[in-house]
Amino acid sequence: MGLLDRKKGSAKADAMTDIIGEPRKYMKIELCERDPADNKFRFEFKGCNCGRKVKTGVFSSKPILSYDQPITVVGDETGRALVQCATILGSIIDPGHKVVEYRRRLLKKLQPSWKFTDPLAKPMGWEDKCVSGTYWEHLIDFRVHNTSVNYIMESVSCGSRLENESTSKILCKLEVNCGCKIIGSFPLVFQALTAVEGSSLGKKSVKYDKDGRIIWQDGLGLVQVGDVGKIFHLVAYGGDISAYKSYASRCRRTDLHKRIIAKPVWPKSRVMVGEEFTHGIGNFMRNYGYVNTGGSGNLLICRNQPLDKYKVIGVCMDQKMEVKKGSTKEKYVTIQ
């Protein structure tokens, strides 16, 4: 997968280069230090249409509510609340795919546990059964941009490797270019990034073998606990980054008694990069590529000039990135 040259401080890796399109930012995640006394599992979502009005008839409309005050979720209601949170995250982070399947993946990766008194509050297959018979079961015409929730779940802990003593001190603030905002516990938000359709992000960790060969780390290793206060951006090389705004408008303007039939072209070839990342008109010579790690989250690489060495600058959320025909394949590139 990669060969390390310790003397030169570089590595050679099998990579695909010449990614099609230019990277455009559409979502950001800020890591915030939380109050030391606050160790509760939190999830707050405010759709960008909250506080506005949604059409209910030819000449009628009604306000879209916003829940600014947190609701404490008791033990037996926790499963239902977690399914709702996962549904919202899937509709925001991975739109265009089947949200029910997304939330199953996310909740299985998250491995939440909580205290409950009724055994039926967490049955086998609780990821589906906790919302059975409710609107949240099949999600017909789910208008996430019109939605608002604000939950505190006191007894929740997670078996995910993303939850530990250090990450428990971090809250994530996620904001989409349409105005939707999420505030959530670190394990929930970053595990949500690993649950996108077809992604291998978050499956392995980094190490060097005895011969100095690199076993690449999944991209979540690019986010360190010391990064509190920093911002990470999600960028897309393909699709339409304005799709969130246009779909939010349809959620508001389409009569509640009618289904939204539009199918936006959502962002694709998605990558997470650091806050220092920029791409402008002066970067027309820049070449982007990715290193296929064989199932542990592909790494985004970049060089500014044809003779420059590549550098790792981010991690791919999508396993497959569109590249130009004739792109380097199964050839080694030098990474500084």
CSV table of C-alpha atoms in Angstrom, one decimal:
chain,number,residue,atom,x,y,z
A,1,MET,CA,0.0,0.0,0.0
A,2,GLY,CA,2.9,2.4,0.8
A,3,LEU,CA,6.7,2.4,1.2
A,4,LEU,CA,8.3,4.7,3.7
A,5,ASP,CA,11.6,6.5,3.1
A,6,ARG,CA,12.6,7.6,6.5
A,7,LYS,CA,15.7,9.5,5.3
A,8,LYS,CA,13.8,11.7,2.9
A,9,GLY,CA,10.7,12.0,5.0
A,10,SER,CA,8.5,10.8,2.2
A,11,ALA,CA,6.6,7.8,1.1
A,12,LYS,CA,5.6,6.1,-2.2
A,13,ALA,CA,2.0,5.0,-2.5
A,14,ASP,CA,-0.2,3.5,-5.1
A,15,ALA,CA,-2.6,6.3,-6.0
A,16,MET,CA,-5.3,7.5,-8.5
A,17,THR,CA,-4.7,11.1,-9.7
A,18,ASP,CA,-6.6,13.7,-11.8
A,19,ILE,CA,-9.8,13.9,-9.8
A,20,ILE,CA,-12.5,15.4,-12.0
A,21,GLY,CA,-13.9,18.8,-10.8
A,22,GLU,CA,-12.9,21.5,-8.4
A,23,PRO,CA,-13.4,21.2,-4.6
A,24,ARG,CA,-16.2,23.4,-3.3
A,25,LYS,CA,-17.1,23.8,0.3
A,26,TYR,CA,-20.6,23.1,1.4
A,27,MET,CA,-20.5,22.0,5.1
A,28,LYS,CA,-18.3,22.8,8.1
A,29,ILE,CA,-17.7,21.1,11.4
A,30,GLU,CA,-16.3,23.0,14.4
A,31,LEU,CA,-14.8,21.2,17.4
A,32,CYS,CA,-15.8,23.0,20.6
A,33,GLU,CA,-14.7,22.4,24.2
A,34,ARG,CA,-17.7,21.6,26.4
A,35,ASP,CA,-18.4,22.5,30.0
A,36,PRO,CA,-16.5,20.0,32.2
A,37,ALA,CA,-19.6,19.6,34.3
A,38,ASP,CA,-21.6,18.6,31.1
A,39,ASN,CA,-21.2,14.9,30.4
A,40,LYS,CA,-24.6,14.3,28.9
A,41,PHE,CA,-25.2,12.9,25.4
A,42,ARG,CA,-26.6,15.8,23.3
A,43,PHE,CA,-28.2,16.3,20.0
A,44,GLU,CA,-29.6,19.5,18.7
A,45,PHE,CA,-30.9,20.1,15.2
A,46,LYS,CA,-32.4,23.3,13.8
A,47,GLY,CA,-33.5,23.1,10.2
A,48,CYS,CA,-32.9,26.2,8.1
A,49,ASN,CA,-36.6,26.7,7.5
A,50,CYS,CA,-37.4,27.0,11.2
A,51,GLY,CA,-39.1,30.3,12.1
A,52,ARG,CA,-40.4,30.6,8.6
A,53,LYS,CA,-43.7,29.4,7.1
A,54,VAL,CA,-44.6,26.3,5.1
A,55,LYS,CA,-47.4,26.2,2.6
A,56,THR,CA,-50.6,24.3,3.6
A,57,GLY,CA,-52.9,25.4,0.8
A,58,VAL,CA,-53.4,27.8,-2.1
A,59,PHE,CA,-53.6,30.8,0.1
A,60,SER,CA,-52.6,29.4,3.5
A,61,SER,CA,-49.5,28.6,5.5
A,62,LYS,CA,-48.4,27.8,9.0
A,63,PRO,CA,-45.2,28.6,11.0
A,64,ILE,CA,-42.4,26.0,11.2
A,65,LEU,CA,-41.6,25.5,14.8
A,66,SER,CA,-38.2,25.6,16.4
A,67,TYR,CA,-37.5,23.8,19.7
A,68,ASP,CA,-34.8,25.9,21.4
A,69,GLN,CA,-35.3,24.5,24.9
A,70,PRO,CA,-33.8,21.0,25.4
A,71,ILE,CA,-36.0,18.0,26.3
A,72,THR,CA,-34.6,15.4,28.7
A,73,VAL,CA,-35.2,12.0,27.2
A,74,VAL,CA,-36.0,9.3,29.8
A,75,GLY,CA,-34.5,5.8,29.6
A,76,ASP,CA,-37.4,4.0,27.9
A,77,GLU,CA,-37.7,6.7,25.2
A,78,THR,CA,-34.0,6.8,24.4
A,79,GLY,CA,-34.2,4.3,21.5
A,80,ARG,CA,-36.8,6.3,19.7
A,81,ALA,CA,-34.8,9.5,20.2
A,82,LEU,CA,-31.6,7.9,18.9
A,83,VAL,CA,-33.4,6.7,15.8
A,84,GLN,CA,-34.7,10.2,15.1
A,85,CYS,CA,-31.2,11.7,15.5
A,86,ALA,CA,-29.7,9.1,13.1
A,87,THR,CA,-32.5,9.8,10.6
A,88,ILE,CA,-31.8,13.6,10.7
A,89,LEU,CA,-28.0,13.0,10.4
A,90,GLY,CA,-28.5,10.7,7.4
A,91,SER,CA,-30.8,13.2,5.7
A,92,ILE,CA,-28.2,16.0,6.1
A,93,ILE,CA,-24.9,14.1,5.7
A,94,ASP,CA,-25.9,11.5,3.1
A,95,PRO,CA,-28.9,12.8,1.2
A,96,GLY,CA,-29.9,10.9,-1.9
A,97,HIS,CA,-29.4,7.5,-0.4
A,98,LYS,CA,-31.8,5.4,1.7
A,99,VAL,CA,-32.0,7.0,5.0
A,100,VAL,CA,-33.4,4.0,6.8
A,101,GLU,CA,-30.4,1.9,5.8
A,102,TYR,CA,-28.1,4.8,6.8
A,103,ARG,CA,-29.5,5.0,10.3
A,104,ARG,CA,-29.1,1.3,10.8
A,105,ARG,CA,-25.5,1.5,9.8
A,106,LEU,CA,-24.9,4.5,12.0
A,107,LEU,CA,-26.5,3.0,15.1
A,108,LYS,CA,-24.7,-0.3,14.7
A,109,LYS,CA,-21.4,1.5,14.5
A,110,LEU,CA,-22.2,3.8,17.4
A,111,GLN,CA,-23.2,0.8,19.7
A,112,PRO,CA,-25.2,2.9,22.1
A,113,SER,CA,-26.3,1.6,25.5
A,114,TRP,CA,-28.6,3.1,28.1
A,115,LYS,CA,-30.6,2.4,31.2
A,116,PHE,CA,-34.3,1.3,30.7
A,117,THR,CA,-37.0,-0.3,32.8
A,118,ASP,CA,-39.2,-1.8,30.1
A,119,PRO,CA,-37.5,-4.7,28.2
A,120,LEU,CA,-39.6,-3.7,25.2
A,121,ALA,CA,-37.8,-0.3,25.1
A,122,LYS,CA,-34.8,-2.0,23.5
A,123,PRO,CA,-35.9,-5.2,21.7
A,124,MET,CA,-33.8,-7.1,19.1
A,125,GLY,CA,-33.7,-4.9,16.0
A,126,TRP,CA,-34.5,-1.8,18.1
A,127,GLU,CA,-33.1,0.4,15.3
A,128,ASP,CA,-36.4,-0.2,13.4
A,129,LYS,CA,-38.8,-1.4,16.1
A,130,CYS,CA,-38.5,1.7,18.3
A,131,VAL,CA,-40.2,3.8,15.6
A,132,SER,CA,-42.5,1.0,14.3
A,133,GLY,CA,-46.0,2.3,13.4
A,134,THR,CA,-44.9,6.0,13.6
A,135,TYR,CA,-44.1,8.6,10.9
A,136,TRP,CA,-40.4,7.9,11.4
A,137,GLU,CA,-40.7,4.3,10.3
A,138,HIS,CA,-40.9,4.8,6.5
A,139,LEU,CA,-40.2,8.5,6.2
A,140,ILE,CA,-42.5,9.3,3.3
A,141,ASP,CA,-41.8,12.9,2.3
A,142,PHE,CA,-39.5,13.7,5.2
A,143,ARG,CA,-38.7,17.4,5.1
A,144,VAL,CA,-35.6,17.6,7.3
A,145,HIS,CA,-35.1,21.3,6.6
A,146,ASN,CA,-38.5,21.9,8.4
A,147,THR,CA,-37.5,19.8,11.4
A,148,SER,CA,-36.2,20.8,14.8
A,149,VAL,CA,-35.2,18.6,17.8
A,150,ASN,CA,-33.3,19.3,21.0
A,151,TYR,CA,-32.5,16.3,23.1
A,152,ILE,CA,-30.4,15.5,26.2
A,153,MET,CA,-30.0,11.8,26.9
A,154,GLU,CA,-28.5,11.4,30.3
A,155,SER,CA,-27.9,7.6,30.5
A,156,VAL,CA,-26.4,7.0,27.0
A,157,SER,CA,-22.9,5.7,26.5
A,158,CYS,CA,-21.4,4.3,23.3
A,159,GLY,CA,-19.3,1.3,22.4
A,160,SER,CA,-17.8,3.1,19.4
A,161,ARG,CA,-14.0,3.6,19.5
A,162,LEU,CA,-14.7,7.3,19.0
A,163,GLU,CA,-16.0,7.6,22.5
A,164,ASN,CA,-13.3,7.9,25.2
A,165,GLU,CA,-12.3,10.2,28.1
A,166,SER,CA,-10.8,12.8,25.7
A,167,THR,CA,-13.6,13.0,23.1
A,168,SER,CA,-16.2,13.2,25.9
A,169,LYS,CA,-15.0,16.8,26.4
A,170,ILE,CA,-15.8,17.8,22.8
A,171,LEU,CA,-19.0,19.0,21.2
A,172,CYS,CA,-19.3,19.3,17.4
A,173,LYS,CA,-21.1,22.1,15.7
A,174,LEU,CA,-22.0,21.3,12.1
A,175,GLU,CA,-23.4,23.8,9.7
A,176,VAL,CA,-24.6,23.3,6.1
A,177,ASN,CA,-24.6,26.0,3.5
A,178,CYS,CA,-28.4,26.2,3.5
A,179,GLY,CA,-28.4,27.2,7.2
A,180,CYS,CA,-29.2,23.9,8.9
A,181,LYS,CA,-27.3,23.5,12.1
A,182,ILE,CA,-26.4,20.5,14.3
A,183,ILE,CA,-24.8,20.4,17.7
A,184,GLY,CA,-23.9,17.0,19.0
A,185,SER,CA,-21.6,14.8,21.0
A,186,PHE,CA,-18.3,14.0,19.2
A,187,PRO,CA,-18.8,10.3,18.8
A,188,LEU,CA,-22.3,10.8,17.2
A,189,VAL,CA,-21.3,13.4,14.7
A,190,PHE,CA,-18.0,11.8,13.5
A,191,GLN,CA,-19.5,8.3,13.5
A,192,ALA,CA,-22.2,9.8,11.2
A,193,LEU,CA,-19.5,10.6,8.7
A,194,THR,CA,-18.4,7.0,8.6
A,195,ALA,CA,-21.9,5.7,7.9
A,196,VAL,CA,-22.3,7.2,4.4
A,197,GLU,CA,-23.3,4.8,1.6
A,198,GLY,CA,-20.3,2.7,0.4
A,199,SER,CA,-17.7,4.4,2.6
A,200,SER,CA,-14.9,2.5,4.4
A,201,LEU,CA,-14.1,5.5,6.5
A,202,GLY,CA,-13.3,4.7,10.1
A,203,LYS,CA,-12.7,1.0,9.8
A,204,LYS,CA,-8.9,0.8,10.6
A,205,SER,CA,-6.1,2.6,12.4
A,206,VAL,CA,-2.6,3.4,11.5
A,207,LYS,CA,0.7,1.6,12.2
A,208,TYR,CA,4.0,0.8,10.6
A,209,ASP,CA,5.1,-2.7,10.1
A,210,LYS,CA,8.6,-4.0,10.9
A,211,ASP,CA,9.9,-3.2,7.4
A,212,GLY,CA,8.8,0.4,7.6
A,213,ARG,CA,5.8,0.0,5.3
A,214,ILE,CA,2.8,2.1,5.9
A,215,ILE,CA,-0.6,0.7,6.8
A,216,TRP,CA,-2.7,3.8,6.3
A,217,GLN,CA,-4.8,5.2,9.0
A,218,ASP,CA,-8.5,5.9,8.4
A,219,GLY,CA,-9.2,9.6,7.9
A,220,LEU,CA,-10.7,10.2,11.3
A,221,GLY,CA,-7.1,10.0,12.5
A,222,LEU,CA,-6.6,13.3,10.9
A,223,VAL,CA,-8.8,14.8,13.6
A,224,GLN,CA,-7.0,15.0,16.9
A,225,VAL,CA,-8.3,15.8,20.3
A,226,GLY,CA,-6.0,18.8,20.4
A,227,ASP,CA,-7.9,20.3,17.5
A,228,VAL,CA,-10.6,21.8,19.8
A,229,GLY,CA,-11.5,25.2,18.3
A,230,LYS,CA,-10.6,24.1,14.8
A,231,ILE,CA,-12.9,23.8,11.8
A,232,PHE,CA,-13.1,21.1,9.2
A,233,HIS,CA,-14.8,21.5,5.9
A,234,LEU,CA,-16.7,19.0,3.7
A,235,VAL,CA,-16.0,19.7,0.1
A,236,ALA,CA,-17.4,18.2,-3.1
A,237,TYR,CA,-15.7,17.7,-6.5
A,238,GLY,CA,-19.0,16.7,-8.2
A,239,GLY,CA,-22.7,17.3,-7.9
A,240,ASP,CA,-24.4,20.5,-7.0
A,241,ILE,CA,-23.5,22.1,-3.6
A,242,SER,CA,-26.5,24.4,-4.0
A,243,ALA,CA,-28.8,21.4,-3.8
A,244,TYR,CA,-29.4,21.9,-0.1
A,245,LYS,CA,-30.6,25.4,-0.6
A,246,SER,CA,-32.9,24.5,-3.5
A,247,TYR,CA,-34.4,21.5,-1.7
A,248,ALA,CA,-34.9,23.5,1.5
A,249,SER,CA,-36.9,26.0,-0.6
A,250,ARG,CA,-39.1,23.2,-1.9
A,251,CYS,CA,-39.6,21.9,1.6
A,252,ARG,CA,-41.1,25.3,2.5
A,253,ARG,CA,-43.0,26.1,-0.7
A,254,THR,CA,-44.5,22.7,-1.5
A,255,ASP,CA,-48.0,22.2,0.0
A,256,LEU,CA,-47.8,19.9,3.0
A,257,HIS,CA,-50.5,17.7,1.5
A,258,LYS,CA,-48.4,17.1,-1.6
A,259,ARG,CA,-45.1,15.1,-1.9
A,260,ILE,CA,-41.9,16.7,-3.1
A,261,ILE,CA,-41.1,15.0,-6.4
A,262,ALA,CA,-37.8,16.8,-7.3
A,263,LYS,CA,-34.6,14.8,-7.1
A,264,PRO,CA,-31.7,17.1,-6.6
A,265,VAL,CA,-28.2,16.3,-7.8
A,266,TRP,CA,-26.5,16.1,-4.4
A,267,PRO,CA,-22.8,16.7,-3.8
A,268,LYS,CA,-20.6,13.7,-4.7
A,269,SER,CA,-16.9,12.9,-4.6
A,270,ARG,CA,-17.0,14.3,-1.1
A,271,VAL,CA,-13.9,14.9,1.1
A,272,MET,CA,-13.1,16.2,4.6
A,273,VAL,CA,-10.3,18.8,4.8
A,274,GLY,CA,-8.8,21.1,7.4
A,275,GLU,CA,-9.8,24.8,7.8
A,276,GLU,CA,-6.6,25.9,6.2
A,277,PHE,CA,-7.7,24.4,2.8
A,278,THR,CA,-8.4,26.8,0.0
A,279,HIS,CA,-8.9,26.5,-3.7
A,280,GLY,CA,-9.1,29.5,-6.0
A,281,ILE,CA,-8.3,30.7,-9.5
A,282,GLY,CA,-4.6,30.7,-8.8
A,283,ASN,CA,-4.6,26.9,-8.2
A,284,PHE,CA,-5.4,26.0,-11.8
A,285,MET,CA,-2.2,23.8,-12.0
A,286,ARG,CA,-3.2,21.9,-8.9
A,287,ASN,CA,-3.7,18.2,-9.2
A,288,TYR,CA,-5.8,16.1,-6.8
A,289,GLY,CA,-5.8,12.4,-6.3
A,290,TYR,CA,-6.4,9.7,-3.7
A,291,VAL,CA,-4.6,6.8,-2.1
A,292,ASN,CA,-6.8,3.7,-2.0
A,293,THR,CA,-6.1,2.3,1.5
A,294,GLY,CA,-7.8,-1.0,0.8
A,295,GLY,CA,-10.7,-0.5,3.1
A,296,SER,CA,-9.7,2.0,5.8
A,297,GLY,CA,-10.8,5.3,4.3
A,298,ASN,CA,-9.1,6.7,1.2
A,299,LEU,CA,-6.7,9.7,1.7
A,300,LEU,CA,-6.9,12.8,-0.5
A,301,ILE,CA,-3.6,13.9,-1.9
A,302,CYS,CA,-2.6,17.1,-3.8
A,303,ARG,CA,0.3,18.8,-5.5
A,304,ASN,CA,0.4,22.4,-6.7
A,305,GLN,CA,2.8,22.0,-9.7
A,306,PRO,CA,3.6,19.0,-12.0
A,307,LEU,CA,7.1,18.5,-10.5
A,308,ASP,CA,6.0,18.9,-6.8
A,309,LYS,CA,5.5,15.9,-4.5
A,310,TYR,CA,2.0,15.1,-3.3
A,311,LYS,CA,0.8,15.8,0.2
A,312,VAL,CA,-2.0,14.3,2.2
A,313,ILE,CA,-4.6,17.0,2.8
A,314,GLY,CA,-7.8,15.2,3.7
A,315,VAL,CA,-9.8,12.1,3.7
A,316,CYS,CA,-12.4,10.9,1.2
A,317,MET,CA,-15.9,10.3,2.5
A,318,ASP,CA,-16.9,8.6,-0.8
A,319,GLN,CA,-15.0,5.4,-1.6
A,320,LYS,CA,-15.1,6.1,-5.3
A,321,MET,CA,-14.0,9.4,-6.7
A,322,GLU,CA,-14.4,10.3,-10.4
A,323,VAL,CA,-11.0,10.6,-12.2
A,324,LYS,CA,-10.1,11.5,-15.8
A,325,LYS,CA,-9.6,8.8,-18.3
A,326,GLY,CA,-5.9,7.9,-18.6
A,327,SER,CA,-5.3,8.8,-14.9
A,328,THR,CA,-2.4,7.1,-13.2
A,329,LYS,CA,-3.5,3.7,-12.0
A,330,GLU,CA,-1.5,1.2,-10.0
A,331,LYS,CA,1.5,3.5,-10.2
A,332,TYR,CA,3.4,4.9,-7.3
A,333,VAL,CA,3.5,8.6,-6.5
A,334,THR,CA,5.8,10.3,-4.0
A,335,ILE,CA,4.0,11.8,-0.9
A,336,GLN,CA,5.9,14.3,1.2
